[in-house]
């Protein structure tokens, strides 16, 4: 069965530094991978989608890479701010035809310390 | 754009009663809507997928007679938890997709069954 692993349950980063979050998956060949942010008691907010034929994607201070050989995606937040503190979820998807329900990793709780 | 709303945001009910949760896509037409459930400190788990005008497809282990889903229009899906019990207490989140791979999530509904 599909397995999605995200690095550590909590990640503490100093404000201004780059936060790097890891998502590894097994038993799956996704056509794309999505990253979401979730704040306590709220639904996930879409951040970025990267497709299997894309190596890297950027949006403002966010950067995502996708290595289909390593079966891994890295999510970077540069110049991190305390407001970036949240849980970040990765969700590989696709291959089912049409819109697929997502399988999420447990998430990484990112804490940006002032 | 891509805003999804849920109502109510919070509901408390007595054991044995039924609860209806609405999910609306406010500024786009959602060909597919999904329902997820999230228990404390766990990730989101897909419950069912619904396409407008079709019967919902339920994930393994999710009782279709207990969790009734109606996707009556391209902007509205409802989830009814029938004969709710305390173990059904959870955070229910819907998402909507419109012929793209990206899913946009609602803010969630906190259900507490006494």
Short mmCIF file of N, CA and C in Angstrom, two decimals, chain A residues 6 32 34 36 38 40-46 49 51 89 94 98-107, chain B residues 31-32 34 36 38 41-46 49 91 93 97 99-108 110:
data_model
loop_
_atom_site.label_atom_id
_atom_site.label_comp_id
_atom_site.label_asym_id
_atom_site.label_seq_id
_atom_site.Cartn_x
_atom_site.Cartn_y
_atom_site.Cartn_z
N UNK A 6 6.85 12.02 6.18
CA UNK A 6 7.35 13.38 6.25
C UNK A 6 8.30 13.49 7.42
N UNK A 32 1.72 13.75 -9.88
CA UNK A 32 2.00 15.07 -9.32
C UNK A 32 2.05 14.95 -7.80
N UNK A 34 1.29 17.49 -4.27
CA UNK A 34 0.81 18.78 -3.78
C UNK A 34 1.29 19.02 -2.35
N UNK A 36 0.38 21.38 1.09
CA UNK A 36 -0.65 22.17 1.74
C UNK A 36 -0.13 22.65 3.09
N UNK A 38 -1.61 23.62 6.93
CA UNK A 38 -2.77 23.51 7.80
C UNK A 38 -2.49 24.15 9.15
N UNK A 40 -4.01 25.03 13.09
CA UNK A 40 -4.86 24.28 14.03
C UNK A 40 -6.33 24.60 13.87
N UNK A 41 -7.17 23.56 13.77
CA UNK A 41 -8.60 23.75 13.67
C UNK A 41 -9.10 24.30 12.35
N UNK A 42 -8.24 24.26 11.34
CA UNK A 42 -8.61 24.78 10.02
C UNK A 42 -8.38 23.74 8.94
N UNK A 43 -9.03 23.93 7.78
CA UNK A 43 -8.78 23.04 6.66
C UNK A 43 -7.46 23.38 5.99
N UNK A 44 -6.89 22.44 5.23
CA UNK A 44 -5.63 22.69 4.54
C UNK A 44 -5.77 23.79 3.48
N UNK A 45 -4.70 24.54 3.31
CA UNK A 45 -4.66 25.57 2.28
C UNK A 45 -3.65 25.16 1.22
N UNK A 46 -4.06 25.15 -0.03
CA UNK A 46 -3.19 24.74 -1.13
C UNK A 46 -2.03 25.72 -1.29
N UNK A 49 1.63 22.78 -6.47
CA UNK A 49 1.52 21.47 -7.12
C UNK A 49 2.68 21.34 -8.08
N UNK A 51 4.43 18.65 -10.96
CA UNK A 51 4.14 17.45 -11.76
C UNK A 51 5.40 16.62 -11.95
N UNK A 89 1.62 19.66 4.91
CA UNK A 89 1.22 18.32 4.46
C UNK A 89 1.61 18.12 3.01
N UNK A 94 -2.71 11.61 -8.57
CA UNK A 94 -2.78 11.35 -10.00
C UNK A 94 -2.77 9.87 -10.32
N UNK A 98 -8.87 11.76 -13.92
CA UNK A 98 -9.77 12.73 -13.30
C UNK A 98 -9.23 13.14 -11.94
N UNK A 99 -10.06 13.78 -11.14
CA UNK A 99 -9.62 14.22 -9.83
C UNK A 99 -9.62 13.03 -8.88
N UNK A 100 -8.53 12.87 -8.15
CA UNK A 100 -8.40 11.78 -7.20
C UNK A 100 -8.47 12.30 -5.79
N UNK A 101 -9.03 11.47 -4.90
CA UNK A 101 -8.93 11.77 -3.48
C UNK A 101 -7.48 11.69 -3.08
N UNK A 102 -7.07 12.52 -2.14
CA UNK A 102 -5.67 12.60 -1.77
C UNK A 102 -5.35 11.75 -0.55
N UNK A 103 -4.14 11.20 -0.56
CA UNK A 103 -3.60 10.53 0.60
C UNK A 103 -2.52 11.43 1.17
N UNK A 104 -2.68 11.83 2.41
CA UNK A 104 -1.75 12.79 3.01
C UNK A 104 -0.73 12.10 3.89
N UNK A 105 0.44 12.71 3.97
CA UNK A 105 1.38 12.35 5.01
C UNK A 105 0.88 12.91 6.33
N UNK A 106 1.56 12.53 7.42
CA UNK A 106 1.13 13.00 8.74
C UNK A 106 1.43 14.47 8.94
N UNK A 107 2.33 14.99 8.11
CA UNK A 107 2.63 16.41 8.20
C UNK A 107 3.85 16.68 9.06
N UNK B 31 -16.68 19.89 -10.21
CA UNK B 31 -17.14 18.64 -10.80
C UNK B 31 -17.00 17.48 -9.82
N UNK B 32 -16.03 17.60 -8.94
CA UNK B 32 -15.81 16.54 -7.95
C UNK B 32 -15.63 17.17 -6.57
N UNK B 34 -14.87 16.05 -2.38
CA UNK B 34 -14.34 14.98 -1.53
C UNK B 34 -14.68 15.29 -0.07
N UNK B 36 -13.32 14.36 3.83
CA UNK B 36 -12.23 13.81 4.64
C UNK B 36 -12.63 13.90 6.11
N UNK B 38 -10.62 13.98 10.07
CA UNK B 38 -9.33 14.12 10.73
C UNK B 38 -9.53 14.00 12.23
N UNK B 41 -4.41 14.97 16.11
CA UNK B 41 -3.01 14.63 15.86
C UNK B 41 -2.83 13.59 14.76
N UNK B 42 -3.83 13.43 13.93
CA UNK B 42 -3.75 12.52 12.79
C UNK B 42 -3.86 13.33 11.50
N UNK B 43 -3.52 12.68 10.39
CA UNK B 43 -3.67 13.37 9.12
C UNK B 43 -5.09 13.19 8.59
N UNK B 44 -5.39 13.88 7.52
CA UNK B 44 -6.70 13.75 6.91
C UNK B 44 -6.84 12.39 6.27
N UNK B 45 -8.02 11.80 6.43
CA UNK B 45 -8.30 10.51 5.81
C UNK B 45 -9.48 10.68 4.87
N UNK B 46 -9.31 10.26 3.63
CA UNK B 46 -10.38 10.37 2.65
C UNK B 46 -11.52 9.41 3.01
N UNK B 49 -15.65 10.15 -2.34
CA UNK B 49 -15.53 11.03 -3.51
C UNK B 49 -16.91 11.12 -4.16
N UNK B 91 -13.21 15.96 13.08
CA UNK B 91 -13.14 17.18 12.26
C UNK B 91 -13.40 16.74 10.83
N UNK B 93 -13.82 17.61 6.88
CA UNK B 93 -13.37 18.63 5.93
C UNK B 93 -13.74 18.19 4.51
N UNK B 97 -12.90 20.21 -6.49
CA UNK B 97 -11.97 20.27 -7.62
C UNK B 97 -12.77 20.51 -8.89
N UNK B 99 -12.05 19.99 -12.61
CA UNK B 99 -11.33 19.52 -13.80
C UNK B 99 -9.84 19.81 -13.74
N UNK B 100 -9.33 20.14 -12.58
CA UNK B 100 -7.89 20.25 -12.42
C UNK B 100 -7.48 19.29 -11.31
N UNK B 101 -6.21 19.17 -11.10
CA UNK B 101 -5.76 18.25 -10.07
C UNK B 101 -5.77 18.87 -8.68
N UNK B 102 -5.81 20.18 -8.61
CA UNK B 102 -5.75 20.86 -7.32
C UNK B 102 -7.08 20.76 -6.60
N UNK B 103 -7.03 20.43 -5.33
CA UNK B 103 -8.22 20.42 -4.48
C UNK B 103 -8.16 21.61 -3.54
N UNK B 104 -9.31 22.27 -3.41
CA UNK B 104 -9.42 23.40 -2.50
C UNK B 104 -10.32 22.98 -1.35
N UNK B 105 -9.79 23.20 -0.15
CA UNK B 105 -10.46 22.67 1.04
C UNK B 105 -11.33 23.72 1.72
N UNK B 106 -12.39 23.23 2.35
CA UNK B 106 -13.20 24.08 3.20
C UNK B 106 -12.52 24.25 4.55
N UNK B 107 -13.08 25.10 5.41
CA UNK B 107 -12.48 25.37 6.72
C UNK B 107 -12.72 24.27 7.74
N UNK B 108 -13.59 23.29 7.42
CA UNK B 108 -13.82 22.18 8.33
C UNK B 108 -15.01 22.38 9.24
N UNK B 110 -16.30 20.92 13.03
CA UNK B 110 -15.98 20.15 14.24
C UNK B 110 -17.27 19.54 14.77
#
